[in-house]
Amino acid sequence: MIKTKAIGPIPPGYQAIDGELALGGQKAGVLVAENGSPLFVYSRSRLDARMAQLRAAMPDALDLHYAMKANPFPPLLRYMVGLADGIDIASGGELRMALEAGAAAEHISFAGPGKRDEELEQAIQAGVTINIESPTECDRALRIGESLGKKPHLSIRVNPDFDLKGSGMKMGGGAKPFGMDIELVAPTAKRILDAGADWRGFHIFAGSQALSADAIIETQSQTIELAGRLATMIGQRPDHVNLGGGIGIPYFPGDEPVDIGKVGNAMSEQFKRLPNILASTQFAIELGRYLVGEAGVYLTRIIDRKMSQGQTFLVTDGGLHHQLAASGNFGTVVRRNYPAAIATRFDEEPTETVSIVGCLCTPLDRLSDNAVMPEANVGDVVAIFCAGAYGATASPANFLGQGPAKELLVD
Ligand SMILES: *Cc1c(COP(=O)(O)O)cnc(C)c1O
């Protein structure tokens, strides 16, 4: 007997036309026929809906930033520039893309632990905010600002002394390459102020992919407390505090979506009780996967159907070179199934247990492991959901000479 494994929850709202998964009002099979396979399809209406839902939940005073490393596909990025209050970047390449997508320099902030001199120069030249990650990086930024005759806008990225509980990726609490330890913050801020540069405030990011509202609320409250404490040490109010984010999406069986209303209500309450020194500070959160993850689907065509020792394999023309995370090889310890479906038989009852694999010659290339699906054949199209974030951009597209998948933004 084959042991059947569950798949993750398909994000709500996906519907069928003539029995096929519909994306932006078009059938998945038609999209693949017209654009080729494999194909990432991102939906504008889903981006709109997610942002609207988040704005409704969060206090009006909170800025919502898009962390573009989740998905830098230019048409999607351009769309997110229109929806979000700011764009968070993590390289000189992302700076160029954000500016090309129409983001205004005053709405861009640049984090990342290893910024080259050229990247600092481009950022200072463009006038974006740089989240300074170490005292030595601070010195380099000040020196470059001086040589350019431009005043750098510098925020301090803090390595918080707490982490986001239950988060998939911890970015704070303990020794970290991100940001600077708390005792270095006030001396670095003073150095920025003494040099006559623009000290913008703090960037405090404690973790990613958390699904517990209570854990997110606790981290936000600790973050505001820490920002207040640091501002008091510096003796000056920060204009801007980026509170991080970390709001996750359900990928795996048993995952539940974050109760975003609860997070928003708690944040509104926290905003009413701000320490005096933060009373006129502009707060922001920065989100990647929460904004774009569920808006994307990866479509890949079945090119072979075969049996091995009683197990059925559907072999696709896609794989981990586009979907490293779905294959279980991007920051997960135990491989579990992403939400998946036979897109061209979206309405049919699941009747057989199959493994869906990619075309790469490695046992790592598995998109879905022993899940129950409708009976599918060569030519059918598989959909992997939650593909809008860390899919195309965070997978080794050139592995085995395969090359990137096509990407499409639809209604
Ligand atoms: C990666 C990253 C994000 C986005 O994380 P998500 O889990 O996609 O929301 C936000 N801020 C920083 C500093 C990051 O490194």
Short mmCIF file of C-alpha atoms and ligand atoms in Angstrom, two decimals:
data_model
loop_
_atom_site.label_atom_id
_atom_site.label_comp_id
_atom_site.label_asym_id
_atom_site.label_seq_id
_atom_site.Cartn_x
_atom_site.Cartn_y
_atom_site.Cartn_z
CA MET A 1 0.00 0.00 0.00
CA ILE A 2 1.21 3.47 -0.89
CA LYS A 3 1.01 5.89 1.99
CA THR A 4 -0.96 8.90 0.81
CA LYS A 5 0.24 12.36 1.79
CA ALA A 6 -1.92 15.44 2.15
CA ILE A 7 -1.36 18.57 0.11
CA GLY A 8 -1.30 22.09 1.51
CA PRO A 9 -4.43 24.23 1.40
CA ILE A 10 -5.28 25.72 -2.01
CA PRO A 11 -5.80 29.46 -1.43
CA PRO A 12 -9.53 30.26 -1.41
CA GLY A 13 -11.23 31.80 -4.43
CA TYR A 14 -9.74 29.80 -7.30
CA GLN A 15 -12.49 28.72 -9.67
CA ALA A 16 -12.98 26.59 -12.74
CA ILE A 17 -14.18 27.43 -16.24
CA ASP A 18 -15.42 24.33 -18.11
CA GLY A 19 -13.80 22.22 -15.41
CA GLU A 20 -10.37 23.88 -15.77
CA LEU A 21 -8.61 26.12 -13.28
CA ALA A 22 -9.23 29.73 -14.33
CA LEU A 23 -6.61 32.46 -13.87
CA GLY A 24 -7.54 36.04 -14.70
CA GLY A 25 -10.64 34.70 -16.48
CA GLN A 26 -8.63 32.36 -18.72
CA LYS A 27 -8.36 28.59 -18.63
CA ALA A 28 -5.00 27.24 -17.43
CA GLY A 29 -4.72 24.98 -20.49
CA VAL A 30 -5.23 27.92 -22.83
CA LEU A 31 -2.67 30.05 -20.98
CA VAL A 32 -0.10 27.26 -21.36
CA ALA A 33 -1.02 26.64 -25.01
CA GLU A 34 -0.56 30.33 -25.80
CA ASN A 35 2.46 31.13 -23.64
CA GLY A 36 4.30 27.85 -23.26
CA SER A 37 5.08 25.62 -20.32
CA PRO A 38 6.25 25.99 -17.60
CA LEU A 39 4.54 29.27 -16.81
CA PHE A 40 4.11 31.45 -13.74
CA VAL A 41 0.79 33.28 -13.72
CA TYR A 42 0.22 36.15 -11.29
CA SER A 43 -3.17 37.75 -10.81
CA ARG A 44 -3.73 41.50 -10.39
CA SER A 45 -7.17 41.05 -8.84
CA ARG A 46 -5.63 38.83 -6.17
CA LEU A 47 -2.93 41.45 -5.46
CA ASP A 48 -5.66 44.11 -5.20
CA ALA A 49 -7.79 41.99 -2.90
CA ARG A 50 -4.92 41.12 -0.59
CA MET A 51 -3.80 44.72 -0.26
CA ALA A 52 -7.36 45.94 0.31
CA GLN A 53 -7.90 43.34 3.01
CA LEU A 54 -4.65 44.29 4.72
CA ARG A 55 -5.40 48.03 4.59
CA ALA A 56 -8.84 47.42 6.06
CA ALA A 57 -7.30 45.48 8.95
CA MET A 58 -4.36 47.73 9.75
CA PRO A 59 -4.43 51.21 11.29
CA ASP A 60 -4.52 53.99 8.66
CA ALA A 61 -1.33 55.48 10.04
CA LEU A 62 0.69 52.36 9.20
CA ASP A 63 2.59 52.31 5.90
CA LEU A 64 2.61 49.01 4.01
CA HIS A 65 5.82 48.24 2.14
CA TYR A 66 6.46 45.57 -0.44
CA ALA A 67 9.71 43.59 0.03
CA MET A 68 10.45 43.05 -3.66
CA LYS A 69 12.82 40.12 -3.21
CA ALA A 70 9.67 37.97 -2.97
CA ASN A 71 8.88 38.68 -6.62
CA PRO A 72 10.68 41.24 -8.80
CA PHE A 73 8.91 40.37 -12.11
CA PRO A 74 8.81 43.86 -13.67
CA PRO A 75 5.08 44.04 -14.54
CA LEU A 76 4.16 42.76 -11.07
CA LEU A 77 6.65 45.10 -9.42
CA ARG A 78 5.23 48.06 -11.34
CA TYR A 79 1.78 47.05 -10.13
CA MET A 80 2.96 46.73 -6.52
CA VAL A 81 4.61 50.18 -6.72
CA GLY A 82 1.10 51.48 -7.34
CA LEU A 83 -0.43 49.53 -4.47
CA ALA A 84 2.17 49.78 -1.69
CA ASP A 85 3.42 52.79 0.29
CA GLY A 86 7.05 51.84 -0.16
CA ILE A 87 9.38 49.31 -1.76
CA ASP A 88 12.05 47.52 0.26
CA ILE A 89 15.09 46.45 -1.71
CA ALA A 90 18.15 44.39 -0.87
CA SER A 91 20.67 45.01 -3.67
CA GLY A 92 21.82 47.50 -6.26
CA GLY A 93 20.07 45.39 -8.91
CA GLU A 94 16.79 45.69 -7.03
CA LEU A 95 17.38 49.44 -6.68
CA ARG A 96 17.61 49.76 -10.45
CA MET A 97 14.50 47.64 -10.95
CA ALA A 98 12.50 49.56 -8.33
CA LEU A 99 13.39 52.90 -9.93
CA GLU A 100 12.57 51.54 -13.39
CA ALA A 101 9.23 50.33 -12.04
CA GLY A 102 8.45 53.91 -11.07
CA ALA A 103 9.08 53.84 -7.30
CA ALA A 104 10.03 57.26 -5.92
CA ALA A 105 13.39 57.38 -4.13
CA GLU A 106 11.80 58.65 -0.91
CA HIS A 107 9.68 55.51 -0.81
CA ILE A 108 12.55 53.06 -1.25
CA SER A 109 14.63 51.59 1.55
CA PHE A 110 17.67 49.40 1.12
CA ALA A 111 18.62 46.62 3.58
CA GLY A 112 21.10 43.77 3.27
CA PRO A 113 24.21 42.70 5.14
CA GLY A 114 26.82 43.06 2.36
CA LYS A 115 26.35 46.27 0.44
CA ARG A 116 29.24 47.03 -1.91
CA ASP A 117 30.63 50.55 -2.19
CA GLU A 118 29.08 50.88 -5.67
CA GLU A 119 25.68 49.93 -4.28
CA LEU A 120 25.97 52.46 -1.45
CA GLU A 121 27.00 55.06 -4.00
CA GLN A 122 24.02 54.31 -6.25
CA ALA A 123 21.66 54.41 -3.27
CA ILE A 124 23.02 57.72 -1.95
CA GLN A 125 23.03 59.20 -5.43
CA ALA A 126 19.40 58.15 -5.91
CA GLY A 127 18.45 59.48 -2.47
CA VAL A 128 16.93 56.28 -1.05
CA THR A 129 17.04 55.34 2.63
CA ILE A 130 19.81 52.91 3.51
CA ASN A 131 19.31 50.57 6.44
CA ILE A 132 22.77 50.49 7.93
CA GLU A 133 23.81 47.03 9.07
CA SER A 134 27.10 47.69 10.91
CA PRO A 135 29.24 50.57 12.20
CA THR A 136 31.77 49.95 9.42
CA GLU A 137 29.04 50.11 6.79
CA CYS A 138 27.98 53.39 8.40
CA ASP A 139 31.50 54.77 7.99
CA ARG A 140 31.58 53.73 4.34
CA ALA A 141 28.20 55.36 3.66
CA LEU A 142 29.24 58.61 5.34
CA ARG A 143 32.53 58.68 3.44
CA ILE A 144 30.78 58.01 0.12
CA GLY A 145 28.16 60.66 0.88
CA GLU A 146 30.91 63.17 1.56
CA SER A 147 32.78 62.36 -1.63
CA LEU A 148 29.56 62.69 -3.65
CA GLY A 149 28.60 65.90 -1.86
CA LYS A 150 25.26 64.31 -1.00
CA LYS A 151 23.63 63.88 2.38
CA PRO A 152 22.90 60.18 2.92
CA HIS A 153 19.56 59.12 4.41
CA LEU A 154 20.49 56.47 6.93
CA SER A 155 18.32 54.29 9.10
CA ILE A 156 19.83 51.80 11.53
CA ARG A 157 18.99 48.15 11.18
CA VAL A 158 18.85 46.66 14.65
CA ASN A 159 19.49 43.03 15.52
CA PRO A 160 16.66 42.67 18.03
CA ASP A 161 17.21 40.74 21.26
CA PHE A 162 14.09 38.67 20.55
CA ASP A 163 12.83 36.60 17.64
CA LEU A 164 9.47 36.09 15.98
CA LYS A 165 8.14 32.92 17.62
CA GLY A 166 7.07 30.16 15.25
CA SER A 167 8.62 31.91 12.26
CA GLY A 168 9.96 29.88 9.38
CA MET A 169 13.10 32.00 9.17
CA LYS A 170 14.48 33.71 12.26
CA MET A 171 16.13 37.03 11.59
CA GLY A 172 16.70 38.20 15.16
CA GLY A 173 17.45 36.94 18.68
CA GLY A 174 21.07 35.86 19.03
CA ALA A 175 24.15 36.25 16.87
CA LYS A 176 23.09 37.35 13.37
CA PRO A 177 24.70 38.82 10.27
CA PHE A 178 21.72 41.20 9.95
CA GLY A 179 21.68 44.61 11.55
CA MET A 180 23.73 45.63 14.56
CA ASP A 181 23.54 44.56 18.18
CA ILE A 182 21.60 46.87 20.46
CA GLU A 183 24.61 48.39 22.24
CA LEU A 184 26.04 49.61 18.91
CA VAL A 185 22.88 51.48 17.85
CA ALA A 186 23.11 54.70 19.89
CA PRO A 187 26.83 55.31 19.15
CA THR A 188 26.18 54.73 15.43
CA ALA A 189 23.18 57.09 15.40
CA LYS A 190 25.30 59.76 17.12
CA ARG A 191 28.00 59.24 14.52
CA ILE A 192 25.41 59.80 11.74
CA LEU A 193 24.04 62.93 13.43
CA ASP A 194 27.53 64.34 14.14
CA ALA A 195 28.48 63.83 10.49
CA GLY A 196 25.50 65.96 9.46
CA ALA A 197 23.79 63.09 7.62
CA ASP A 198 20.05 62.45 7.81
CA TRP A 199 19.29 59.87 10.53
CA ARG A 200 15.92 58.41 9.51
CA GLY A 201 15.22 55.95 12.31
CA PHE A 202 15.23 52.19 12.75
CA HIS A 203 14.64 49.03 10.80
CA ILE A 204 13.86 46.05 13.03
CA PHE A 205 13.03 42.75 11.36
CA ALA A 206 12.65 39.74 13.65
CA GLY A 207 11.53 36.94 11.34
CA SER A 208 9.49 35.62 8.47
CA GLN A 209 6.62 33.24 7.66
CA ALA A 210 4.79 33.32 11.02
CA LEU A 211 1.17 32.16 11.08
CA SER A 212 0.33 32.88 14.70
CA ALA A 213 -1.36 36.26 15.21
CA ASP A 214 -0.35 36.20 18.88
CA ALA A 215 3.32 35.70 18.02
CA ILE A 216 3.21 38.53 15.48
CA ILE A 217 1.45 40.82 17.97
CA GLU A 218 3.98 40.04 20.68
CA THR A 219 6.89 40.77 18.32
CA GLN A 220 5.33 44.05 17.17
CA SER A 221 4.89 45.16 20.75
CA GLN A 222 8.50 44.20 21.61
CA THR A 223 9.69 46.02 18.47
CA ILE A 224 7.90 49.26 19.37
CA GLU A 225 9.23 49.02 22.93
CA LEU A 226 12.78 48.50 21.61
CA ALA A 227 12.47 51.44 19.19
CA GLY A 228 11.30 53.66 22.06
CA ARG A 229 14.16 52.52 24.28
CA LEU A 230 16.77 53.13 21.56
CA ALA A 231 15.35 56.56 20.65
CA THR A 232 15.55 57.55 24.31
CA MET A 233 19.20 56.46 24.43
CA ILE A 234 19.91 58.56 21.33
CA GLY A 235 17.85 61.44 22.70
CA GLN A 236 16.08 62.16 19.43
CA ARG A 237 12.79 61.07 17.91
CA PRO A 238 13.10 58.86 14.82
CA ASP A 239 11.14 60.01 11.74
CA HIS A 240 10.59 56.48 10.63
CA VAL A 241 10.47 53.01 12.17
CA ASN A 242 10.17 49.90 10.02
CA LEU A 243 8.66 47.26 12.30
CA GLY A 244 9.52 44.31 10.05
CA GLY A 245 6.70 42.01 9.06
CA GLY A 246 6.85 38.28 9.08
CA ILE A 247 3.19 37.64 8.25
CA GLY A 248 3.15 34.23 6.60
CA ILE A 249 0.83 32.30 4.30
CA PRO A 250 -0.38 28.70 4.63
CA TYR A 251 1.72 26.37 2.49
CA PHE A 252 1.37 22.98 4.15
CA PRO A 253 -1.31 20.61 5.41
CA GLY A 254 -2.66 21.92 8.71
CA ASP A 255 -1.40 25.51 8.20
CA GLU A 256 -4.02 28.14 9.03
CA PRO A 257 -4.01 31.70 7.68
CA VAL A 258 -3.01 34.52 10.02
CA ASP A 259 -5.93 36.22 11.77
CA ILE A 260 -5.06 39.58 10.24
CA GLY A 261 -7.97 41.40 11.89
CA LYS A 262 -6.57 40.45 15.28
CA VAL A 263 -3.09 41.67 14.31
CA GLY A 264 -4.55 44.97 13.03
CA ASN A 265 -6.64 45.55 16.16
CA ALA A 266 -3.64 44.94 18.40
CA MET A 267 -1.55 47.33 16.33
CA SER A 268 -4.23 50.04 16.61
CA GLU A 269 -4.19 49.58 20.39
CA GLN A 270 -0.37 49.74 20.44
CA PHE A 271 -0.47 52.97 18.40
CA LYS A 272 -2.68 54.55 21.11
CA ARG A 273 -0.08 53.81 23.79
CA LEU A 274 3.12 54.85 22.03
CA PRO A 275 6.00 56.16 24.12
CA ASN A 276 6.20 59.98 23.81
CA ILE A 277 9.40 59.88 21.83
CA LEU A 278 7.63 57.87 19.08
CA ALA A 279 4.44 59.97 19.08
CA SER A 280 5.08 61.54 15.67
CA THR A 281 7.06 58.66 14.13
CA GLN A 282 5.84 57.15 10.86
CA PHE A 283 5.63 53.35 11.20
CA ALA A 284 5.78 50.80 8.40
CA ILE A 285 5.69 47.05 8.01
CA GLU A 286 7.39 45.27 5.11
CA LEU A 287 5.85 42.19 3.57
CA GLY A 288 6.82 39.94 0.71
CA ARG A 289 5.07 36.60 0.53
CA TYR A 290 1.91 37.79 2.29
CA LEU A 291 1.28 40.33 -0.47
CA VAL A 292 2.17 38.27 -3.53
CA GLY A 293 2.56 34.59 -2.61
CA GLU A 294 -1.03 33.46 -3.02
CA ALA A 295 -1.51 35.54 -6.17
CA GLY A 296 0.79 33.25 -8.18
CA VAL A 297 0.36 29.80 -9.70
CA TYR A 298 3.02 27.72 -11.43
CA LEU A 299 1.71 25.75 -14.39
CA THR A 300 3.63 22.86 -15.87
CA ARG A 301 2.60 20.29 -18.45
CA ILE A 302 2.73 16.54 -17.91
CA ILE A 303 5.08 14.99 -20.46
CA ASP A 304 5.17 11.41 -19.19
CA ARG A 305 3.16 9.11 -17.01
CA LYS A 306 4.95 6.05 -15.71
CA MET A 307 4.87 3.35 -13.07
CA SER A 308 7.65 2.14 -10.83
CA GLN A 309 7.09 -0.68 -8.38
CA GLY A 310 3.42 0.05 -8.11
CA GLN A 311 3.77 3.82 -7.77
CA THR A 312 2.57 6.28 -10.40
CA PHE A 313 4.75 9.20 -11.44
CA LEU A 314 3.56 12.18 -13.42
CA VAL A 315 6.64 13.70 -15.00
CA THR A 316 6.34 17.39 -15.87
CA ASP A 317 8.38 19.79 -17.96
CA GLY A 318 8.89 21.98 -14.87
CA GLY A 319 10.63 21.37 -11.59
CA LEU A 320 12.75 22.62 -8.75
CA HIS A 321 14.68 24.93 -11.08
CA HIS A 322 11.57 27.14 -10.91
CA GLN A 323 10.00 25.90 -7.69
CA LEU A 324 12.81 25.17 -5.28
CA ALA A 325 10.60 25.88 -2.26
CA ALA A 326 7.78 23.58 -3.42
CA SER A 327 10.34 20.80 -3.88
CA GLY A 328 11.23 21.21 -0.20
CA ASN A 329 14.75 22.43 -0.78
CA PHE A 330 14.50 26.10 0.26
CA GLY A 331 14.74 26.41 4.03
CA THR A 332 12.52 23.50 5.08
CA VAL A 333 13.63 20.60 7.24
CA VAL A 334 10.95 18.05 6.37
CA ARG A 335 9.55 17.88 2.85
CA ARG A 336 5.77 18.47 2.82
CA ASN A 337 3.44 19.01 -0.10
CA TYR A 338 2.58 22.48 -1.33
CA PRO A 339 -1.00 22.97 -2.51
CA ALA A 340 -1.24 21.43 -5.97
CA ALA A 341 -3.89 20.35 -8.47
CA ILE A 342 -4.37 19.01 -11.96
CA ALA A 343 -5.29 22.39 -13.46
CA THR A 344 -6.94 20.90 -16.53
CA ARG A 345 -9.13 18.65 -14.32
CA PHE A 346 -9.74 21.12 -11.50
CA ASP A 347 -13.34 20.01 -10.99
CA GLU A 348 -12.75 16.27 -11.11
CA GLU A 349 -12.76 14.03 -8.08
CA PRO A 350 -9.35 12.85 -6.85
CA THR A 351 -9.11 9.11 -7.45
CA GLU A 352 -5.46 8.05 -7.60
CA THR A 353 -2.29 8.50 -5.61
CA VAL A 354 0.54 9.99 -7.68
CA SER A 355 3.86 11.67 -7.27
CA ILE A 356 4.38 14.71 -9.46
CA VAL A 357 8.03 15.19 -10.34
CA GLY A 358 10.04 17.61 -12.42
CA CYS A 359 12.20 16.91 -15.45
CA LEU A 360 15.55 17.27 -13.68
CA CYS A 361 17.78 14.26 -13.21
CA THR A 362 17.87 14.44 -9.40
CA PRO A 363 15.73 12.80 -6.72
CA LEU A 364 15.29 16.27 -5.15
CA ASP A 365 13.03 17.29 -8.04
CA ARG A 366 9.65 16.39 -6.59
CA LEU A 367 6.73 18.82 -6.77
CA SER A 368 4.14 16.69 -4.98
CA ASP A 369 4.67 13.45 -3.12
CA ASN A 370 2.06 10.67 -3.11
CA ALA A 371 -0.96 12.97 -3.11
CA VAL A 372 -4.43 11.98 -4.30
CA MET A 373 -5.34 13.63 -7.62
CA PRO A 374 -7.85 13.18 -10.43
CA GLU A 375 -6.49 10.76 -13.03
CA ALA A 376 -4.23 12.81 -15.33
CA ASN A 377 -2.48 12.03 -18.58
CA VAL A 378 0.25 13.37 -20.82
CA GLY A 379 -0.78 16.87 -21.93
CA ASP A 380 -2.65 17.71 -18.74
CA VAL A 381 -1.36 20.71 -16.81
CA VAL A 382 -0.33 20.67 -13.15
CA ALA A 383 -0.81 23.75 -10.96
CA ILE A 384 1.37 24.45 -7.94
CA PHE A 385 -0.18 27.20 -5.82
CA CYS A 386 1.49 29.76 -3.53
CA ALA A 387 3.96 30.34 -6.35
CA GLY A 388 3.84 34.15 -6.33
CA ALA A 389 6.74 34.55 -3.89
CA TYR A 390 10.22 32.99 -3.91
CA GLY A 391 9.39 30.92 -6.98
CA ALA A 392 10.95 32.17 -10.19
CA THR A 393 13.28 34.50 -8.31
CA ALA A 394 14.58 32.07 -5.69
CA SER A 395 15.13 28.95 -7.78
CA PRO A 396 18.21 27.85 -9.75
CA ALA A 397 16.76 28.41 -13.23
CA ASN A 398 19.99 27.52 -15.04
CA PHE A 399 20.41 24.15 -13.33
CA LEU A 400 20.75 21.44 -15.98
CA GLY A 401 20.59 24.03 -18.72
CA GLN A 402 16.85 24.44 -18.32
CA GLY A 403 16.51 28.22 -18.20
CA PRO A 404 13.82 30.39 -16.65
CA ALA A 405 10.07 29.88 -16.88
CA LYS A 406 7.92 32.45 -18.60
CA GLU A 407 6.00 34.78 -16.28
CA LEU A 408 2.68 36.46 -16.93
CA LEU A 409 0.59 39.06 -15.09
CA VAL A 410 -3.12 38.62 -15.78
CA ASP A 411 -6.28 40.23 -14.45
C1 LIG B 1 12.94 38.75 3.05
C2 LIG B 1 12.63 39.95 3.82
C3 LIG B 1 11.31 40.41 3.91
C4 LIG B 1 10.15 39.70 3.29
O1 LIG B 1 9.88 38.50 3.94
P1 LIG B 1 8.50 37.75 3.66
O2 LIG B 1 8.57 36.53 4.50
O3 LIG B 1 8.45 37.44 2.21
O4 LIG B 1 7.39 38.67 4.05
C5 LIG B 1 11.08 41.58 4.59
N1 LIG B 1 12.10 42.25 5.17
C6 LIG B 1 13.38 41.83 5.12
C7 LIG B 1 14.43 42.61 5.78
C8 LIG B 1 13.69 40.67 4.46
O5 LIG B 1 14.95 40.24 4.43
#
